[in-house]
Amino acid sequence: MNFFKTFKHDTWVKPYIKQYKGLLITVLLLGLVTSICASALMFTSGYTIDKAATHPVNILLIYVPILLTRAFGIGRPTFKYIERLKSHNWVLRVTSNLRTRLYTTLESDAAFLNEHHKTGDIMGLLSEDISHLQNLYLRTVFPTVISYLLTIIGSLVLGIYNPAFGFFVFLLLAIEVLIVPLASVAIESARRERQKQIKADLYTNLTDNILGADDWIISGRKDDFKNLSAKNISELNTSKNKSKSFRRNRDLFLQLIFAGIAICFIIFTNLTMTDGQEQANFVSAVVLCLFPLSETFIPVSQGYEEWPEYRDSILRLNTLKPVENNLPKQVELDPADFSDIEINNIDFEYDADSPILIKNFSQEIKKGQKVALLGPSGIGKTTILQLILGDLTPQKGTIKVNGHNVQEIQEHREQIFSVLNQKPFLFNTSIMNNVRLGNENKSDSEVKSALEKVGLKNLVESLPDKYETLVGENGSNFSGGEQERLALARILLQDAPVVLLDEPTVGLDPITENDLLTTFFSVLHDKTIIWVTHHLQGIDHVDHVIFMNSEEIEMQGSPHELYQTNKHFNELYKMDQGL
Amino acid sequence: MIDKRLFSLPGTKKLFIMLAGLTLLQAFAILFQGKFLAEALVNSWEQKSLQTIIQPMTFFAVAFILRHCFNWINNKIVENYAENTSEEVRSRLLDKVYTSGPAMISAEGTGSLVTSALDGIDLIENYFKLIFTKLMNMSIIPPVLLVYIYMQNLASGITLTVIVPLVILFMIILGLAAQAKADAQYHQYTILSNHFLDALRGLPTLKMLGLSKRYAKNIYTVSDEYRRRTMNTLRIAILSTFALDWLTTLGIAILAVFLGLGLINNSFPLFPALVTLILAPEYFLPLRDFSSDYHATLNGKNALSAIFKILEFKDTDEEDTLDNFTWDKNSEVNIKDLVFNYTRDQSNADSSLDIDQLKLSGYTNIGVIGKSGSGKTTLIRALGGFLTPDKGVITVNGKSLKHFKQRAWQDELTFLPQSPYLFAGTIAENIAFYAPESTEEQIETAAKKAGLTDFIDSLSLGYQTIIGEGGRGISGGQQQRIMLARAFLANDRHILIFDEPTAHLDIETEYALKKPMKELFKDHLVIFATHRLHWIKEMDYVIVMNNGQIAEQGTPDELSNHNGAYKQLISNMRGDQNELL
């Protein structure tokens, strides 16, 4: 069965069960005690009444059961309360470990997260997987284990009294907690899978409906607009109805079995416990103690049913493997000594099947030089930046910094290179914290002076929380231009000699773009800059322009020289300027 | 607890009546289940033979089964209702998107609408399911049982009656305390709980800054801090459940003790005592159920009011004022004193609008320029009928209108936004979006005009290649070309509205797109918002927007000969980089 296959090579569930074993056992015991208290409360109550009905001469004779009744009455909620706290505590502890582990695993592949996991929001997905594991414990594992322990203990206790009856009850309970749950998974698993798929399609449909609403309205195709999602909705509902109907029937069936068990108890007590009043006083106790247990046994199927969802999460997490780094021996390079980057005849392709992206590219970049890299999208401009950083290695040719292969300076790479891309990532914390990430040793006043240099001082000081203002999720409290400036301040603190700019102004309006580029090049005047851009706005800030096409370097030179001598450049420049 | 607007949904009243009937039946089944169980047990206690308990035992079994059958029917009815009703709500929601569409989308945000339509509907379906059953159970089952218990044993009846207000009081007090505690921590709390995802998304950045390795420690610390705070809140949050549990189980314990003492004093026989004890947990059960799933109920309720808020969004009226309308070279639109203000909750990246006077006529090409936030997009969207102006005098071919959200007007439009939206479907379907009945040949001709032929030929499935959300990702330039092909194909539409169509494209792609676009401009009224200056050369007339107003308008020649807003804007846009010339 695929259940065992899932866990065969699992490293995300099993090891953590062992890690906080003591706490885990406490949780399970508390859960067990809670159920036992619930049952025992009815047992002692039943006995108290039966015993009292025999009019014992001395009230002391029912004193013990009364005391026990109270104790169990208080015990059940108390143990349940503690159990809930402890189980959450255990799960959250495990979560902290899982998160750290997920982070470290992804960290080893940090530069390529986006390339290697293209489909959708993989980060969101993985972080949700960890929440699924939390639910796996809280909703499936704990209740199931507790119900199994209870089944065994209950059957054993009955078995001591009457082995045949104990075994018979064990079989009936096994239907409730094992057979029906397994059947549930078997029947529902495929259906749930299908529902998940339709739901994903529906998500696409509805996004089409809403993101494309403008176009739909203009087109006047109202019926098509509604039909877009109709098919998936009806298919989803049909499937969900089957699930619901299955669940209703299953729960009814479970109740019928439970009724059967109750009848067995009534008959059994009548047959075996009516040979004397002392014994008969236990009749109600034995029968009544059964009923609270339905709360423990019946939900097991529900917990099982959620298994496919958890299985997907476990499998996905287990496919993540830390990436080995095979870096050569690292050399120390003092940032102050940086002199040049030499790119020598490199070829690059992502894998053997994809076409060669970069062919025979060479370039020498001297300290302090400002270089712009232009070309149509998809031509590999960003790839060149990744090659320079050493995140990618060329199949042929070398990239050297001060004569060292760039792979040899990866350990303290951040001292040599800093990067600013189109959508700089801002963490959802204060402005101060975000900027200081550039260099954690800098004082508040150094952070403030960096913000002043990038032209944000007035804006920030006009905000009610000033430097402690939260930037919002993904920097959403600030405009695109402001986000770029915040990231630039971060880079100023980082103070690396080489700055790579990857289309930092795409999508901004020309006025903002001009202002931003002016700021970039003035605050970074002493740095070496490699700037990937998609048009010619601000091109006169650089010393050297490289135009790439899919074959080769189409033209290169200083912007002034190209404007004078190259017709194509001249046309593009004029178009950009609206001349 | 229940949103009154629920009763405006079809079938709710009928459902209420049916549920009340079924729940009443269920209450009696529970009552008989207890009664016959007690009878059987009393007989066993009296050491009577098996024969004497067969009858009560059978009745017990029948009552037990009936109870769960009623419950089965109850669930079926409620689940059907929940499904039908939530589908009805979803259908109304989609109608609403279509009728008040863009104005509402800008108020609600796309993400929130998709979430409402998909996850929200699931939440309310669950809410319907929970709320009706629980409410009915709580209001019908305990009273029925209580009446019977009073009939059997007065003291037990009183005990059980007294506990309920106590339970409710405790729950309110503790619930409020938990709420206060949770509220106080909420802000920190959300940051902590999102911290992990934030760190994962920011991993490449951390790597660039050389912090990624050290940050792993931080992940653990923050996660553990989150655990600590969660536990602190949880300790109080689940106190109310604890109090409920505690009072109900203690209630049963106290009852048992009372009954025991009563029996010793010989004040009543065993049967009433036993039946009371058996029914006591059933009496409390609806109350316990009601308080569980509290969060599911709350989320459902919130989702429902979010959806009601959308459904109550005001529709525009008078959409069919303009009839028998076609745009030709003699057509004319006159706009006077047009005002539009964004409401407070609308995401207004762009400025509000206040237009004194504007005239659009025949097949002219009109450029709209201005810095970001100057109102270009607002103007374009008002002209497209996506926004309804607060006031204004609009005449189209002499006919006076309140707004441009006219079916006949929109039938003349083709809209090309900054980031084109391609639907999940084939390239052919996307090209034929405005004219779904087109033949293959017509589609191919349009694609050829838009310069798509080479690209489509390079695809193994050609025109049948699936694109859009689930399909093949294609470059921005090709996406714009598909939009152009769409416009070429819809040649019965004579007005083209462009909103910065080339802003995201690299300069060579833009350069290559210029030719087909110029071709498309012919025999069309073109309204073209842009901040790429070279387009101005293709325009017959230019509108310069500033702060939601028209700062200047005229032919490009007129404007460049006049030292005004136009010249100022152009020099700002070019920057100080004319030194190459």
PDB file of N, CA and C in Angstrom, chain B residues 192-249:
ATOM      1  N   LEU B 192       4.954  37.626  12.633  1.00  0.00           N
ATOM      2  CA  LEU B 192       5.709  36.417  12.952  1.00  0.00           C
ATOM      3  C   LEU B 192       5.263  35.237  12.089  1.00  0.00           C
ATOM      4  N   SER B 193       3.958  35.124  11.905  1.00  0.00           N
ATOM      5  CA  SER B 193       3.501  33.938  11.184  1.00  0.00           C
ATOM      6  C   SER B 193       3.830  34.039   9.692  1.00  0.00           C
ATOM      7  N   ASN B 194       3.959  35.258   9.180  1.00  0.00           N
ATOM      8  CA  ASN B 194       4.333  35.383   7.770  1.00  0.00           C
ATOM      9  C   ASN B 194       5.838  35.441   7.561  1.00  0.00           C
ATOM     10  N   HIS B 195       6.545  35.507   8.680  1.00  0.00           N
ATOM     11  CA  HIS B 195       7.986  35.707   8.581  1.00  0.00           C
ATOM     12  C   HIS B 195       8.664  34.629   7.751  1.00  0.00           C
ATOM     13  N   PHE B 196       8.216  33.397   7.940  1.00  0.00           N
ATOM     14  CA  PHE B 196       8.876  32.286   7.266  1.00  0.00           C
ATOM     15  C   PHE B 196       8.742  32.390   5.754  1.00  0.00           C
ATOM     16  N   LEU B 197       7.508  32.643   5.306  1.00  0.00           N
ATOM     17  CA  LEU B 197       7.266  32.759   3.874  1.00  0.00           C
ATOM     18  C   LEU B 197       8.055  33.938   3.308  1.00  0.00           C
ATOM     19  N   ASP B 198       8.075  35.027   4.065  1.00  0.00           N
ATOM     20  CA  ASP B 198       8.817  36.211   3.671  1.00  0.00           C
ATOM     21  C   ASP B 198      10.297  35.859   3.472  1.00  0.00           C
ATOM     22  N   ALA B 199      10.825  35.100   4.440  1.00  0.00           N
ATOM     23  CA  ALA B 199      12.236  34.722   4.349  1.00  0.00           C
ATOM     24  C   ALA B 199      12.485  33.822   3.146  1.00  0.00           C
ATOM     25  N   LEU B 200      11.563  32.886   2.887  1.00  0.00           N
ATOM     26  CA  LEU B 200      11.748  31.997   1.735  1.00  0.00           C
ATOM     27  C   LEU B 200      11.743  32.800   0.438  1.00  0.00           C
ATOM     28  N   ARG B 201      10.778  33.731   0.334  1.00  0.00           N
ATOM     29  CA  ARG B 201      10.700  34.517  -0.894  1.00  0.00           C
ATOM     30  C   ARG B 201      11.915  35.418  -1.053  1.00  0.00           C
ATOM     31  N   GLY B 202      12.476  35.841   0.078  1.00  0.00           N
ATOM     32  CA  GLY B 202      13.605  36.761   0.018  1.00  0.00           C
ATOM     33  C   GLY B 202      14.948  36.041  -0.014  1.00  0.00           C
ATOM     34  N   LEU B 203      14.897  34.714  -0.094  1.00  0.00           N
ATOM     35  CA  LEU B 203      16.152  33.959  -0.036  1.00  0.00           C
ATOM     36  C   LEU B 203      17.194  34.411  -1.067  1.00  0.00           C
ATOM     37  N   PRO B 204      16.818  34.581  -2.332  1.00  0.00           N
ATOM     38  CA  PRO B 204      17.840  35.033  -3.292  1.00  0.00           C
ATOM     39  C   PRO B 204      18.474  36.362  -2.867  1.00  0.00           C
ATOM     40  N   THR B 205      17.650  37.258  -2.326  1.00  0.00           N
ATOM     41  CA  THR B 205      18.192  38.541  -1.868  1.00  0.00           C
ATOM     42  C   THR B 205      19.154  38.347  -0.708  1.00  0.00           C
ATOM     43  N   LEU B 206      18.754  37.503   0.237  1.00  0.00           N
ATOM     44  CA  LEU B 206      19.644  37.241   1.374  1.00  0.00           C
ATOM     45  C   LEU B 206      20.970  36.664   0.892  1.00  0.00           C
ATOM     46  N   LYS B 207      20.876  35.813  -0.112  1.00  0.00           N
ATOM     47  CA  LYS B 207      22.087  35.212  -0.663  1.00  0.00           C
ATOM     48  C   LYS B 207      23.011  36.293  -1.253  1.00  0.00           C
ATOM     49  N   MET B 208      22.403  37.211  -2.009  1.00  0.00           N
ATOM     50  CA  MET B 208      23.181  38.305  -2.600  1.00  0.00           C
ATOM     51  C   MET B 208      23.869  39.137  -1.531  1.00  0.00           C
ATOM     52  N   LEU B 209      23.196  39.262  -0.380  1.00  0.00           N
ATOM     53  CA  LEU B 209      23.759  40.093   0.680  1.00  0.00           C
ATOM     54  C   LEU B 209      24.689  39.288   1.571  1.00  0.00           C
ATOM     55  N   GLY B 210      24.873  38.010   1.239  1.00  0.00           N
ATOM     56  CA  GLY B 210      25.778  37.170   2.027  1.00  0.00           C
ATOM     57  C   GLY B 210      25.227  36.820   3.388  1.00  0.00           C
ATOM     58  N   LEU B 211      23.879  36.906   3.549  1.00  0.00           N
ATOM     59  CA  LEU B 211      23.302  36.670   4.862  1.00  0.00           C
ATOM     60  C   LEU B 211      22.591  35.334   4.958  1.00  0.00           C
ATOM     61  N   SER B 212      22.461  34.646   3.813  1.00  0.00           N
ATOM     62  CA  SER B 212      21.520  33.532   3.781  1.00  0.00           C
ATOM     63  C   SER B 212      21.881  32.416   4.746  1.00  0.00           C
ATOM     64  N   LYS B 213      23.171  32.149   4.957  1.00  0.00           N
ATOM     65  CA  LYS B 213      23.551  31.042   5.838  1.00  0.00           C
ATOM     66  C   LYS B 213      23.230  31.369   7.282  1.00  0.00           C
ATOM     67  N   ARG B 214      23.625  32.590   7.670  1.00  0.00           N
ATOM     68  CA  ARG B 214      23.412  32.983   9.058  1.00  0.00           C
ATOM     69  C   ARG B 214      21.928  33.085   9.389  1.00  0.00           C
ATOM     70  N   TYR B 215      21.123  33.363   8.357  1.00  0.00           N
ATOM     71  CA  TYR B 215      19.712  33.622   8.582  1.00  0.00           C
ATOM     72  C   TYR B 215      18.964  32.383   9.064  1.00  0.00           C
ATOM     73  N   ALA B 216      19.520  31.192   8.811  1.00  0.00           N
ATOM     74  CA  ALA B 216      18.840  29.957   9.220  1.00  0.00           C
ATOM     75  C   ALA B 216      18.576  29.958  10.718  1.00  0.00           C
ATOM     76  N   LYS B 217      19.526  30.515  11.482  1.00  0.00           N
ATOM     77  CA  LYS B 217      19.376  30.576  12.926  1.00  0.00           C
ATOM     78  C   LYS B 217      18.171  31.452  13.268  1.00  0.00           C
ATOM     79  N   ASN B 218      18.089  32.555  12.508  1.00  0.00           N
ATOM     80  CA  ASN B 218      16.995  33.490  12.713  1.00  0.00           C
ATOM     81  C   ASN B 218      15.639  32.816  12.481  1.00  0.00           C
ATOM     82  N   ILE B 219      15.572  31.949  11.470  1.00  0.00           N
ATOM     83  CA  ILE B 219      14.317  31.241  11.173  1.00  0.00           C
ATOM     84  C   ILE B 219      13.869  30.478  12.408  1.00  0.00           C
ATOM     85  N   TYR B 220      14.822  29.780  13.033  1.00  0.00           N
ATOM     86  CA  TYR B 220      14.462  28.990  14.196  1.00  0.00           C
ATOM     87  C   TYR B 220      14.015  29.891  15.339  1.00  0.00           C
ATOM     88  N   THR B 221      14.787  30.944  15.590  1.00  0.00           N
ATOM     89  CA  THR B 221      14.456  31.829  16.703  1.00  0.00           C
ATOM     90  C   THR B 221      13.063  32.421  16.524  1.00  0.00           C
ATOM     91  N   VAL B 222      12.799  32.925  15.330  1.00  0.00           N
ATOM     92  CA  VAL B 222      11.504  33.566  15.112  1.00  0.00           C
ATOM     93  C   VAL B 222      10.380  32.544  15.208  1.00  0.00           C
ATOM     94  N   SER B 223      10.621  31.381  14.645  1.00  0.00           N
ATOM     95  CA  SER B 223       9.587  30.353  14.679  1.00  0.00           C
ATOM     96  C   SER B 223       9.306  29.929  16.117  1.00  0.00           C
ATOM     97  N   ASP B 224      10.361  29.889  16.911  1.00  0.00           N
ATOM     98  CA  ASP B 224      10.177  29.504  18.304  1.00  0.00           C
ATOM     99  C   ASP B 224       9.474  30.600  19.096  1.00  0.00           C
ATOM    100  N   GLU B 225       9.802  31.826  18.738  1.00  0.00           N
ATOM    101  CA  GLU B 225       9.118  32.964  19.347  1.00  0.00           C
ATOM    102  C   GLU B 225       7.630  32.906  19.003  1.00  0.00           C
ATOM    103  N   TYR B 226       7.348  32.535  17.766  1.00  0.00           N
ATOM    104  CA  TYR B 226       5.965  32.387  17.326  1.00  0.00           C
ATOM    105  C   TYR B 226       5.267  31.294  18.145  1.00  0.00           C
ATOM    106  N   ARG B 227       5.976  30.208  18.351  1.00  0.00           N
ATOM    107  CA  ARG B 227       5.421  29.119  19.149  1.00  0.00           C
ATOM    108  C   ARG B 227       5.076  29.606  20.558  1.00  0.00           C
ATOM    109  N   ARG B 228       6.026  30.354  21.143  1.00  0.00           N
ATOM    110  CA  ARG B 228       5.828  30.837  22.504  1.00  0.00           C
ATOM    111  C   ARG B 228       4.576  31.705  22.590  1.00  0.00           C
ATOM    112  N   ARG B 229       4.471  32.631  21.628  1.00  0.00           N
ATOM    113  CA  ARG B 229       3.326  33.530  21.650  1.00  0.00           C
ATOM    114  C   ARG B 229       2.022  32.794  21.366  1.00  0.00           C
ATOM    115  N   THR B 230       2.098  31.853  20.433  1.00  0.00           N
ATOM    116  CA  THR B 230       0.886  31.090  20.126  1.00  0.00           C
ATOM    117  C   THR B 230       0.411  30.363  21.364  1.00  0.00           C
ATOM    118  N   MET B 231       1.355  29.754  22.063  1.00  0.00           N
ATOM    119  CA  MET B 231       0.985  29.005  23.257  1.00  0.00           C
ATOM    120  C   MET B 231       0.364  29.928  24.291  1.00  0.00           C
ATOM    121  N   ASN B 232       0.941  31.133  24.438  1.00  0.00           N
ATOM    122  CA  ASN B 232       0.392  32.095  25.388  1.00  0.00           C
ATOM    123  C   ASN B 232      -1.051  32.439  25.063  1.00  0.00           C
ATOM    124  N   THR B 233      -1.296  32.672  23.772  1.00  0.00           N
ATOM    125  CA  THR B 233      -2.647  33.047  23.371  1.00  0.00           C
ATOM    126  C   THR B 233      -3.582  31.855  23.495  1.00  0.00           C
ATOM    127  N   LEU B 234      -3.073  30.721  23.061  1.00  0.00           N
ATOM    128  CA  LEU B 234      -3.892  29.508  23.061  1.00  0.00           C
ATOM    129  C   LEU B 234      -4.365  29.165  24.467  1.00  0.00           C
ATOM    130  N   ARG B 235      -3.471  29.363  25.432  1.00  0.00           N
ATOM    131  CA  ARG B 235      -3.789  29.038  26.815  1.00  0.00           C
ATOM    132  C   ARG B 235      -5.107  29.718  27.217  1.00  0.00           C
ATOM    133  N   ILE B 236      -5.253  30.946  26.754  1.00  0.00           N
ATOM    134  CA  ILE B 236      -6.483  31.659  27.103  1.00  0.00           C
ATOM    135  C   ILE B 236      -7.599  31.360  26.104  1.00  0.00           C
ATOM    136  N   ALA B 237      -7.196  31.240  24.843  1.00  0.00           N
ATOM    137  CA  ALA B 237      -8.215  31.065  23.811  1.00  0.00           C
ATOM    138  C   ALA B 237      -9.026  29.792  24.020  1.00  0.00           C
ATOM    139  N   ILE B 238      -8.347  28.712  24.456  1.00  0.00           N
ATOM    140  CA  ILE B 238      -9.133  27.487  24.607  1.00  0.00           C
ATOM    141  C   ILE B 238      -9.716  27.343  26.010  1.00  0.00           C
ATOM    142  N   LEU B 239      -9.525  28.393  26.822  1.00  0.00           N
ATOM    143  CA  LEU B 239     -10.129  28.368  28.148  1.00  0.00           C
ATOM    144  C   LEU B 239     -11.643  28.311  28.058  1.00  0.00           C
ATOM    145  N   SER B 240     -12.212  28.966  27.045  1.00  0.00           N
ATOM    146  CA  SER B 240     -13.668  28.988  26.966  1.00  0.00           C
ATOM    147  C   SER B 240     -14.209  27.589  26.653  1.00  0.00           C
ATOM    148  N   THR B 241     -13.493  26.866  25.776  1.00  0.00           N
ATOM    149  CA  THR B 241     -13.900  25.484  25.520  1.00  0.00           C
ATOM    150  C   THR B 241     -13.749  24.673  26.795  1.00  0.00           C
ATOM    151  N   PHE B 242     -12.665  24.956  27.511  1.00  0.00           N
ATOM    152  CA  PHE B 242     -12.420  24.260  28.762  1.00  0.00           C
ATOM    153  C   PHE B 242     -13.574  24.510  29.727  1.00  0.00           C
ATOM    154  N   ALA B 243     -13.972  25.767  29.854  1.00  0.00           N
ATOM    155  CA  ALA B 243     -15.043  26.100  30.788  1.00  0.00           C
ATOM    156  C   ALA B 243     -16.327  25.367  30.413  1.00  0.00           C
ATOM    157  N   LEU B 244     -16.606  25.331  29.117  1.00  0.00           N
ATOM    158  CA  LEU B 244     -17.803  24.651  28.642  1.00  0.00           C
ATOM    159  C   LEU B 244     -17.751  23.168  28.999  1.00  0.00           C
ATOM    160  N   ASP B 245     -16.606  22.569  28.682  1.00  0.00           N
ATOM    161  CA  ASP B 245     -16.409  21.153  28.978  1.00  0.00           C
ATOM    162  C   ASP B 245     -16.551  20.885  30.461  1.00  0.00           C
ATOM    163  N   TRP B 246     -15.892  21.751  31.201  1.00  0.00           N
ATOM    164  CA  TRP B 246     -15.823  21.588  32.640  1.00  0.00           C
ATOM    165  C   TRP B 246     -17.217  21.660  33.244  1.00  0.00           C
ATOM    166  N   LEU B 247     -17.980  22.685  32.863  1.00  0.00           N
ATOM    167  CA  LEU B 247     -19.318  22.849  33.422  1.00  0.00           C
ATOM    168  C   LEU B 247     -20.235  21.715  33.007  1.00  0.00           C
ATOM    169  N   THR B 248     -20.119  21.248  31.746  1.00  0.00           N
ATOM    170  CA  THR B 248     -21.030  20.190  31.323  1.00  0.00           C
ATOM    171  C   THR B 248     -20.677  18.866  31.982  1.00  0.00           C
ATOM    172  N   THR B 249     -19.395  18.505  32.030  1.00  0.00           N
ATOM    173  CA  THR B 249     -19.074  17.224  32.678  1.00  0.00           C
ATOM    174  C   THR B 249     -19.325  17.310  34.181  1.00  0.00           C
TER     175      THR B 249
END
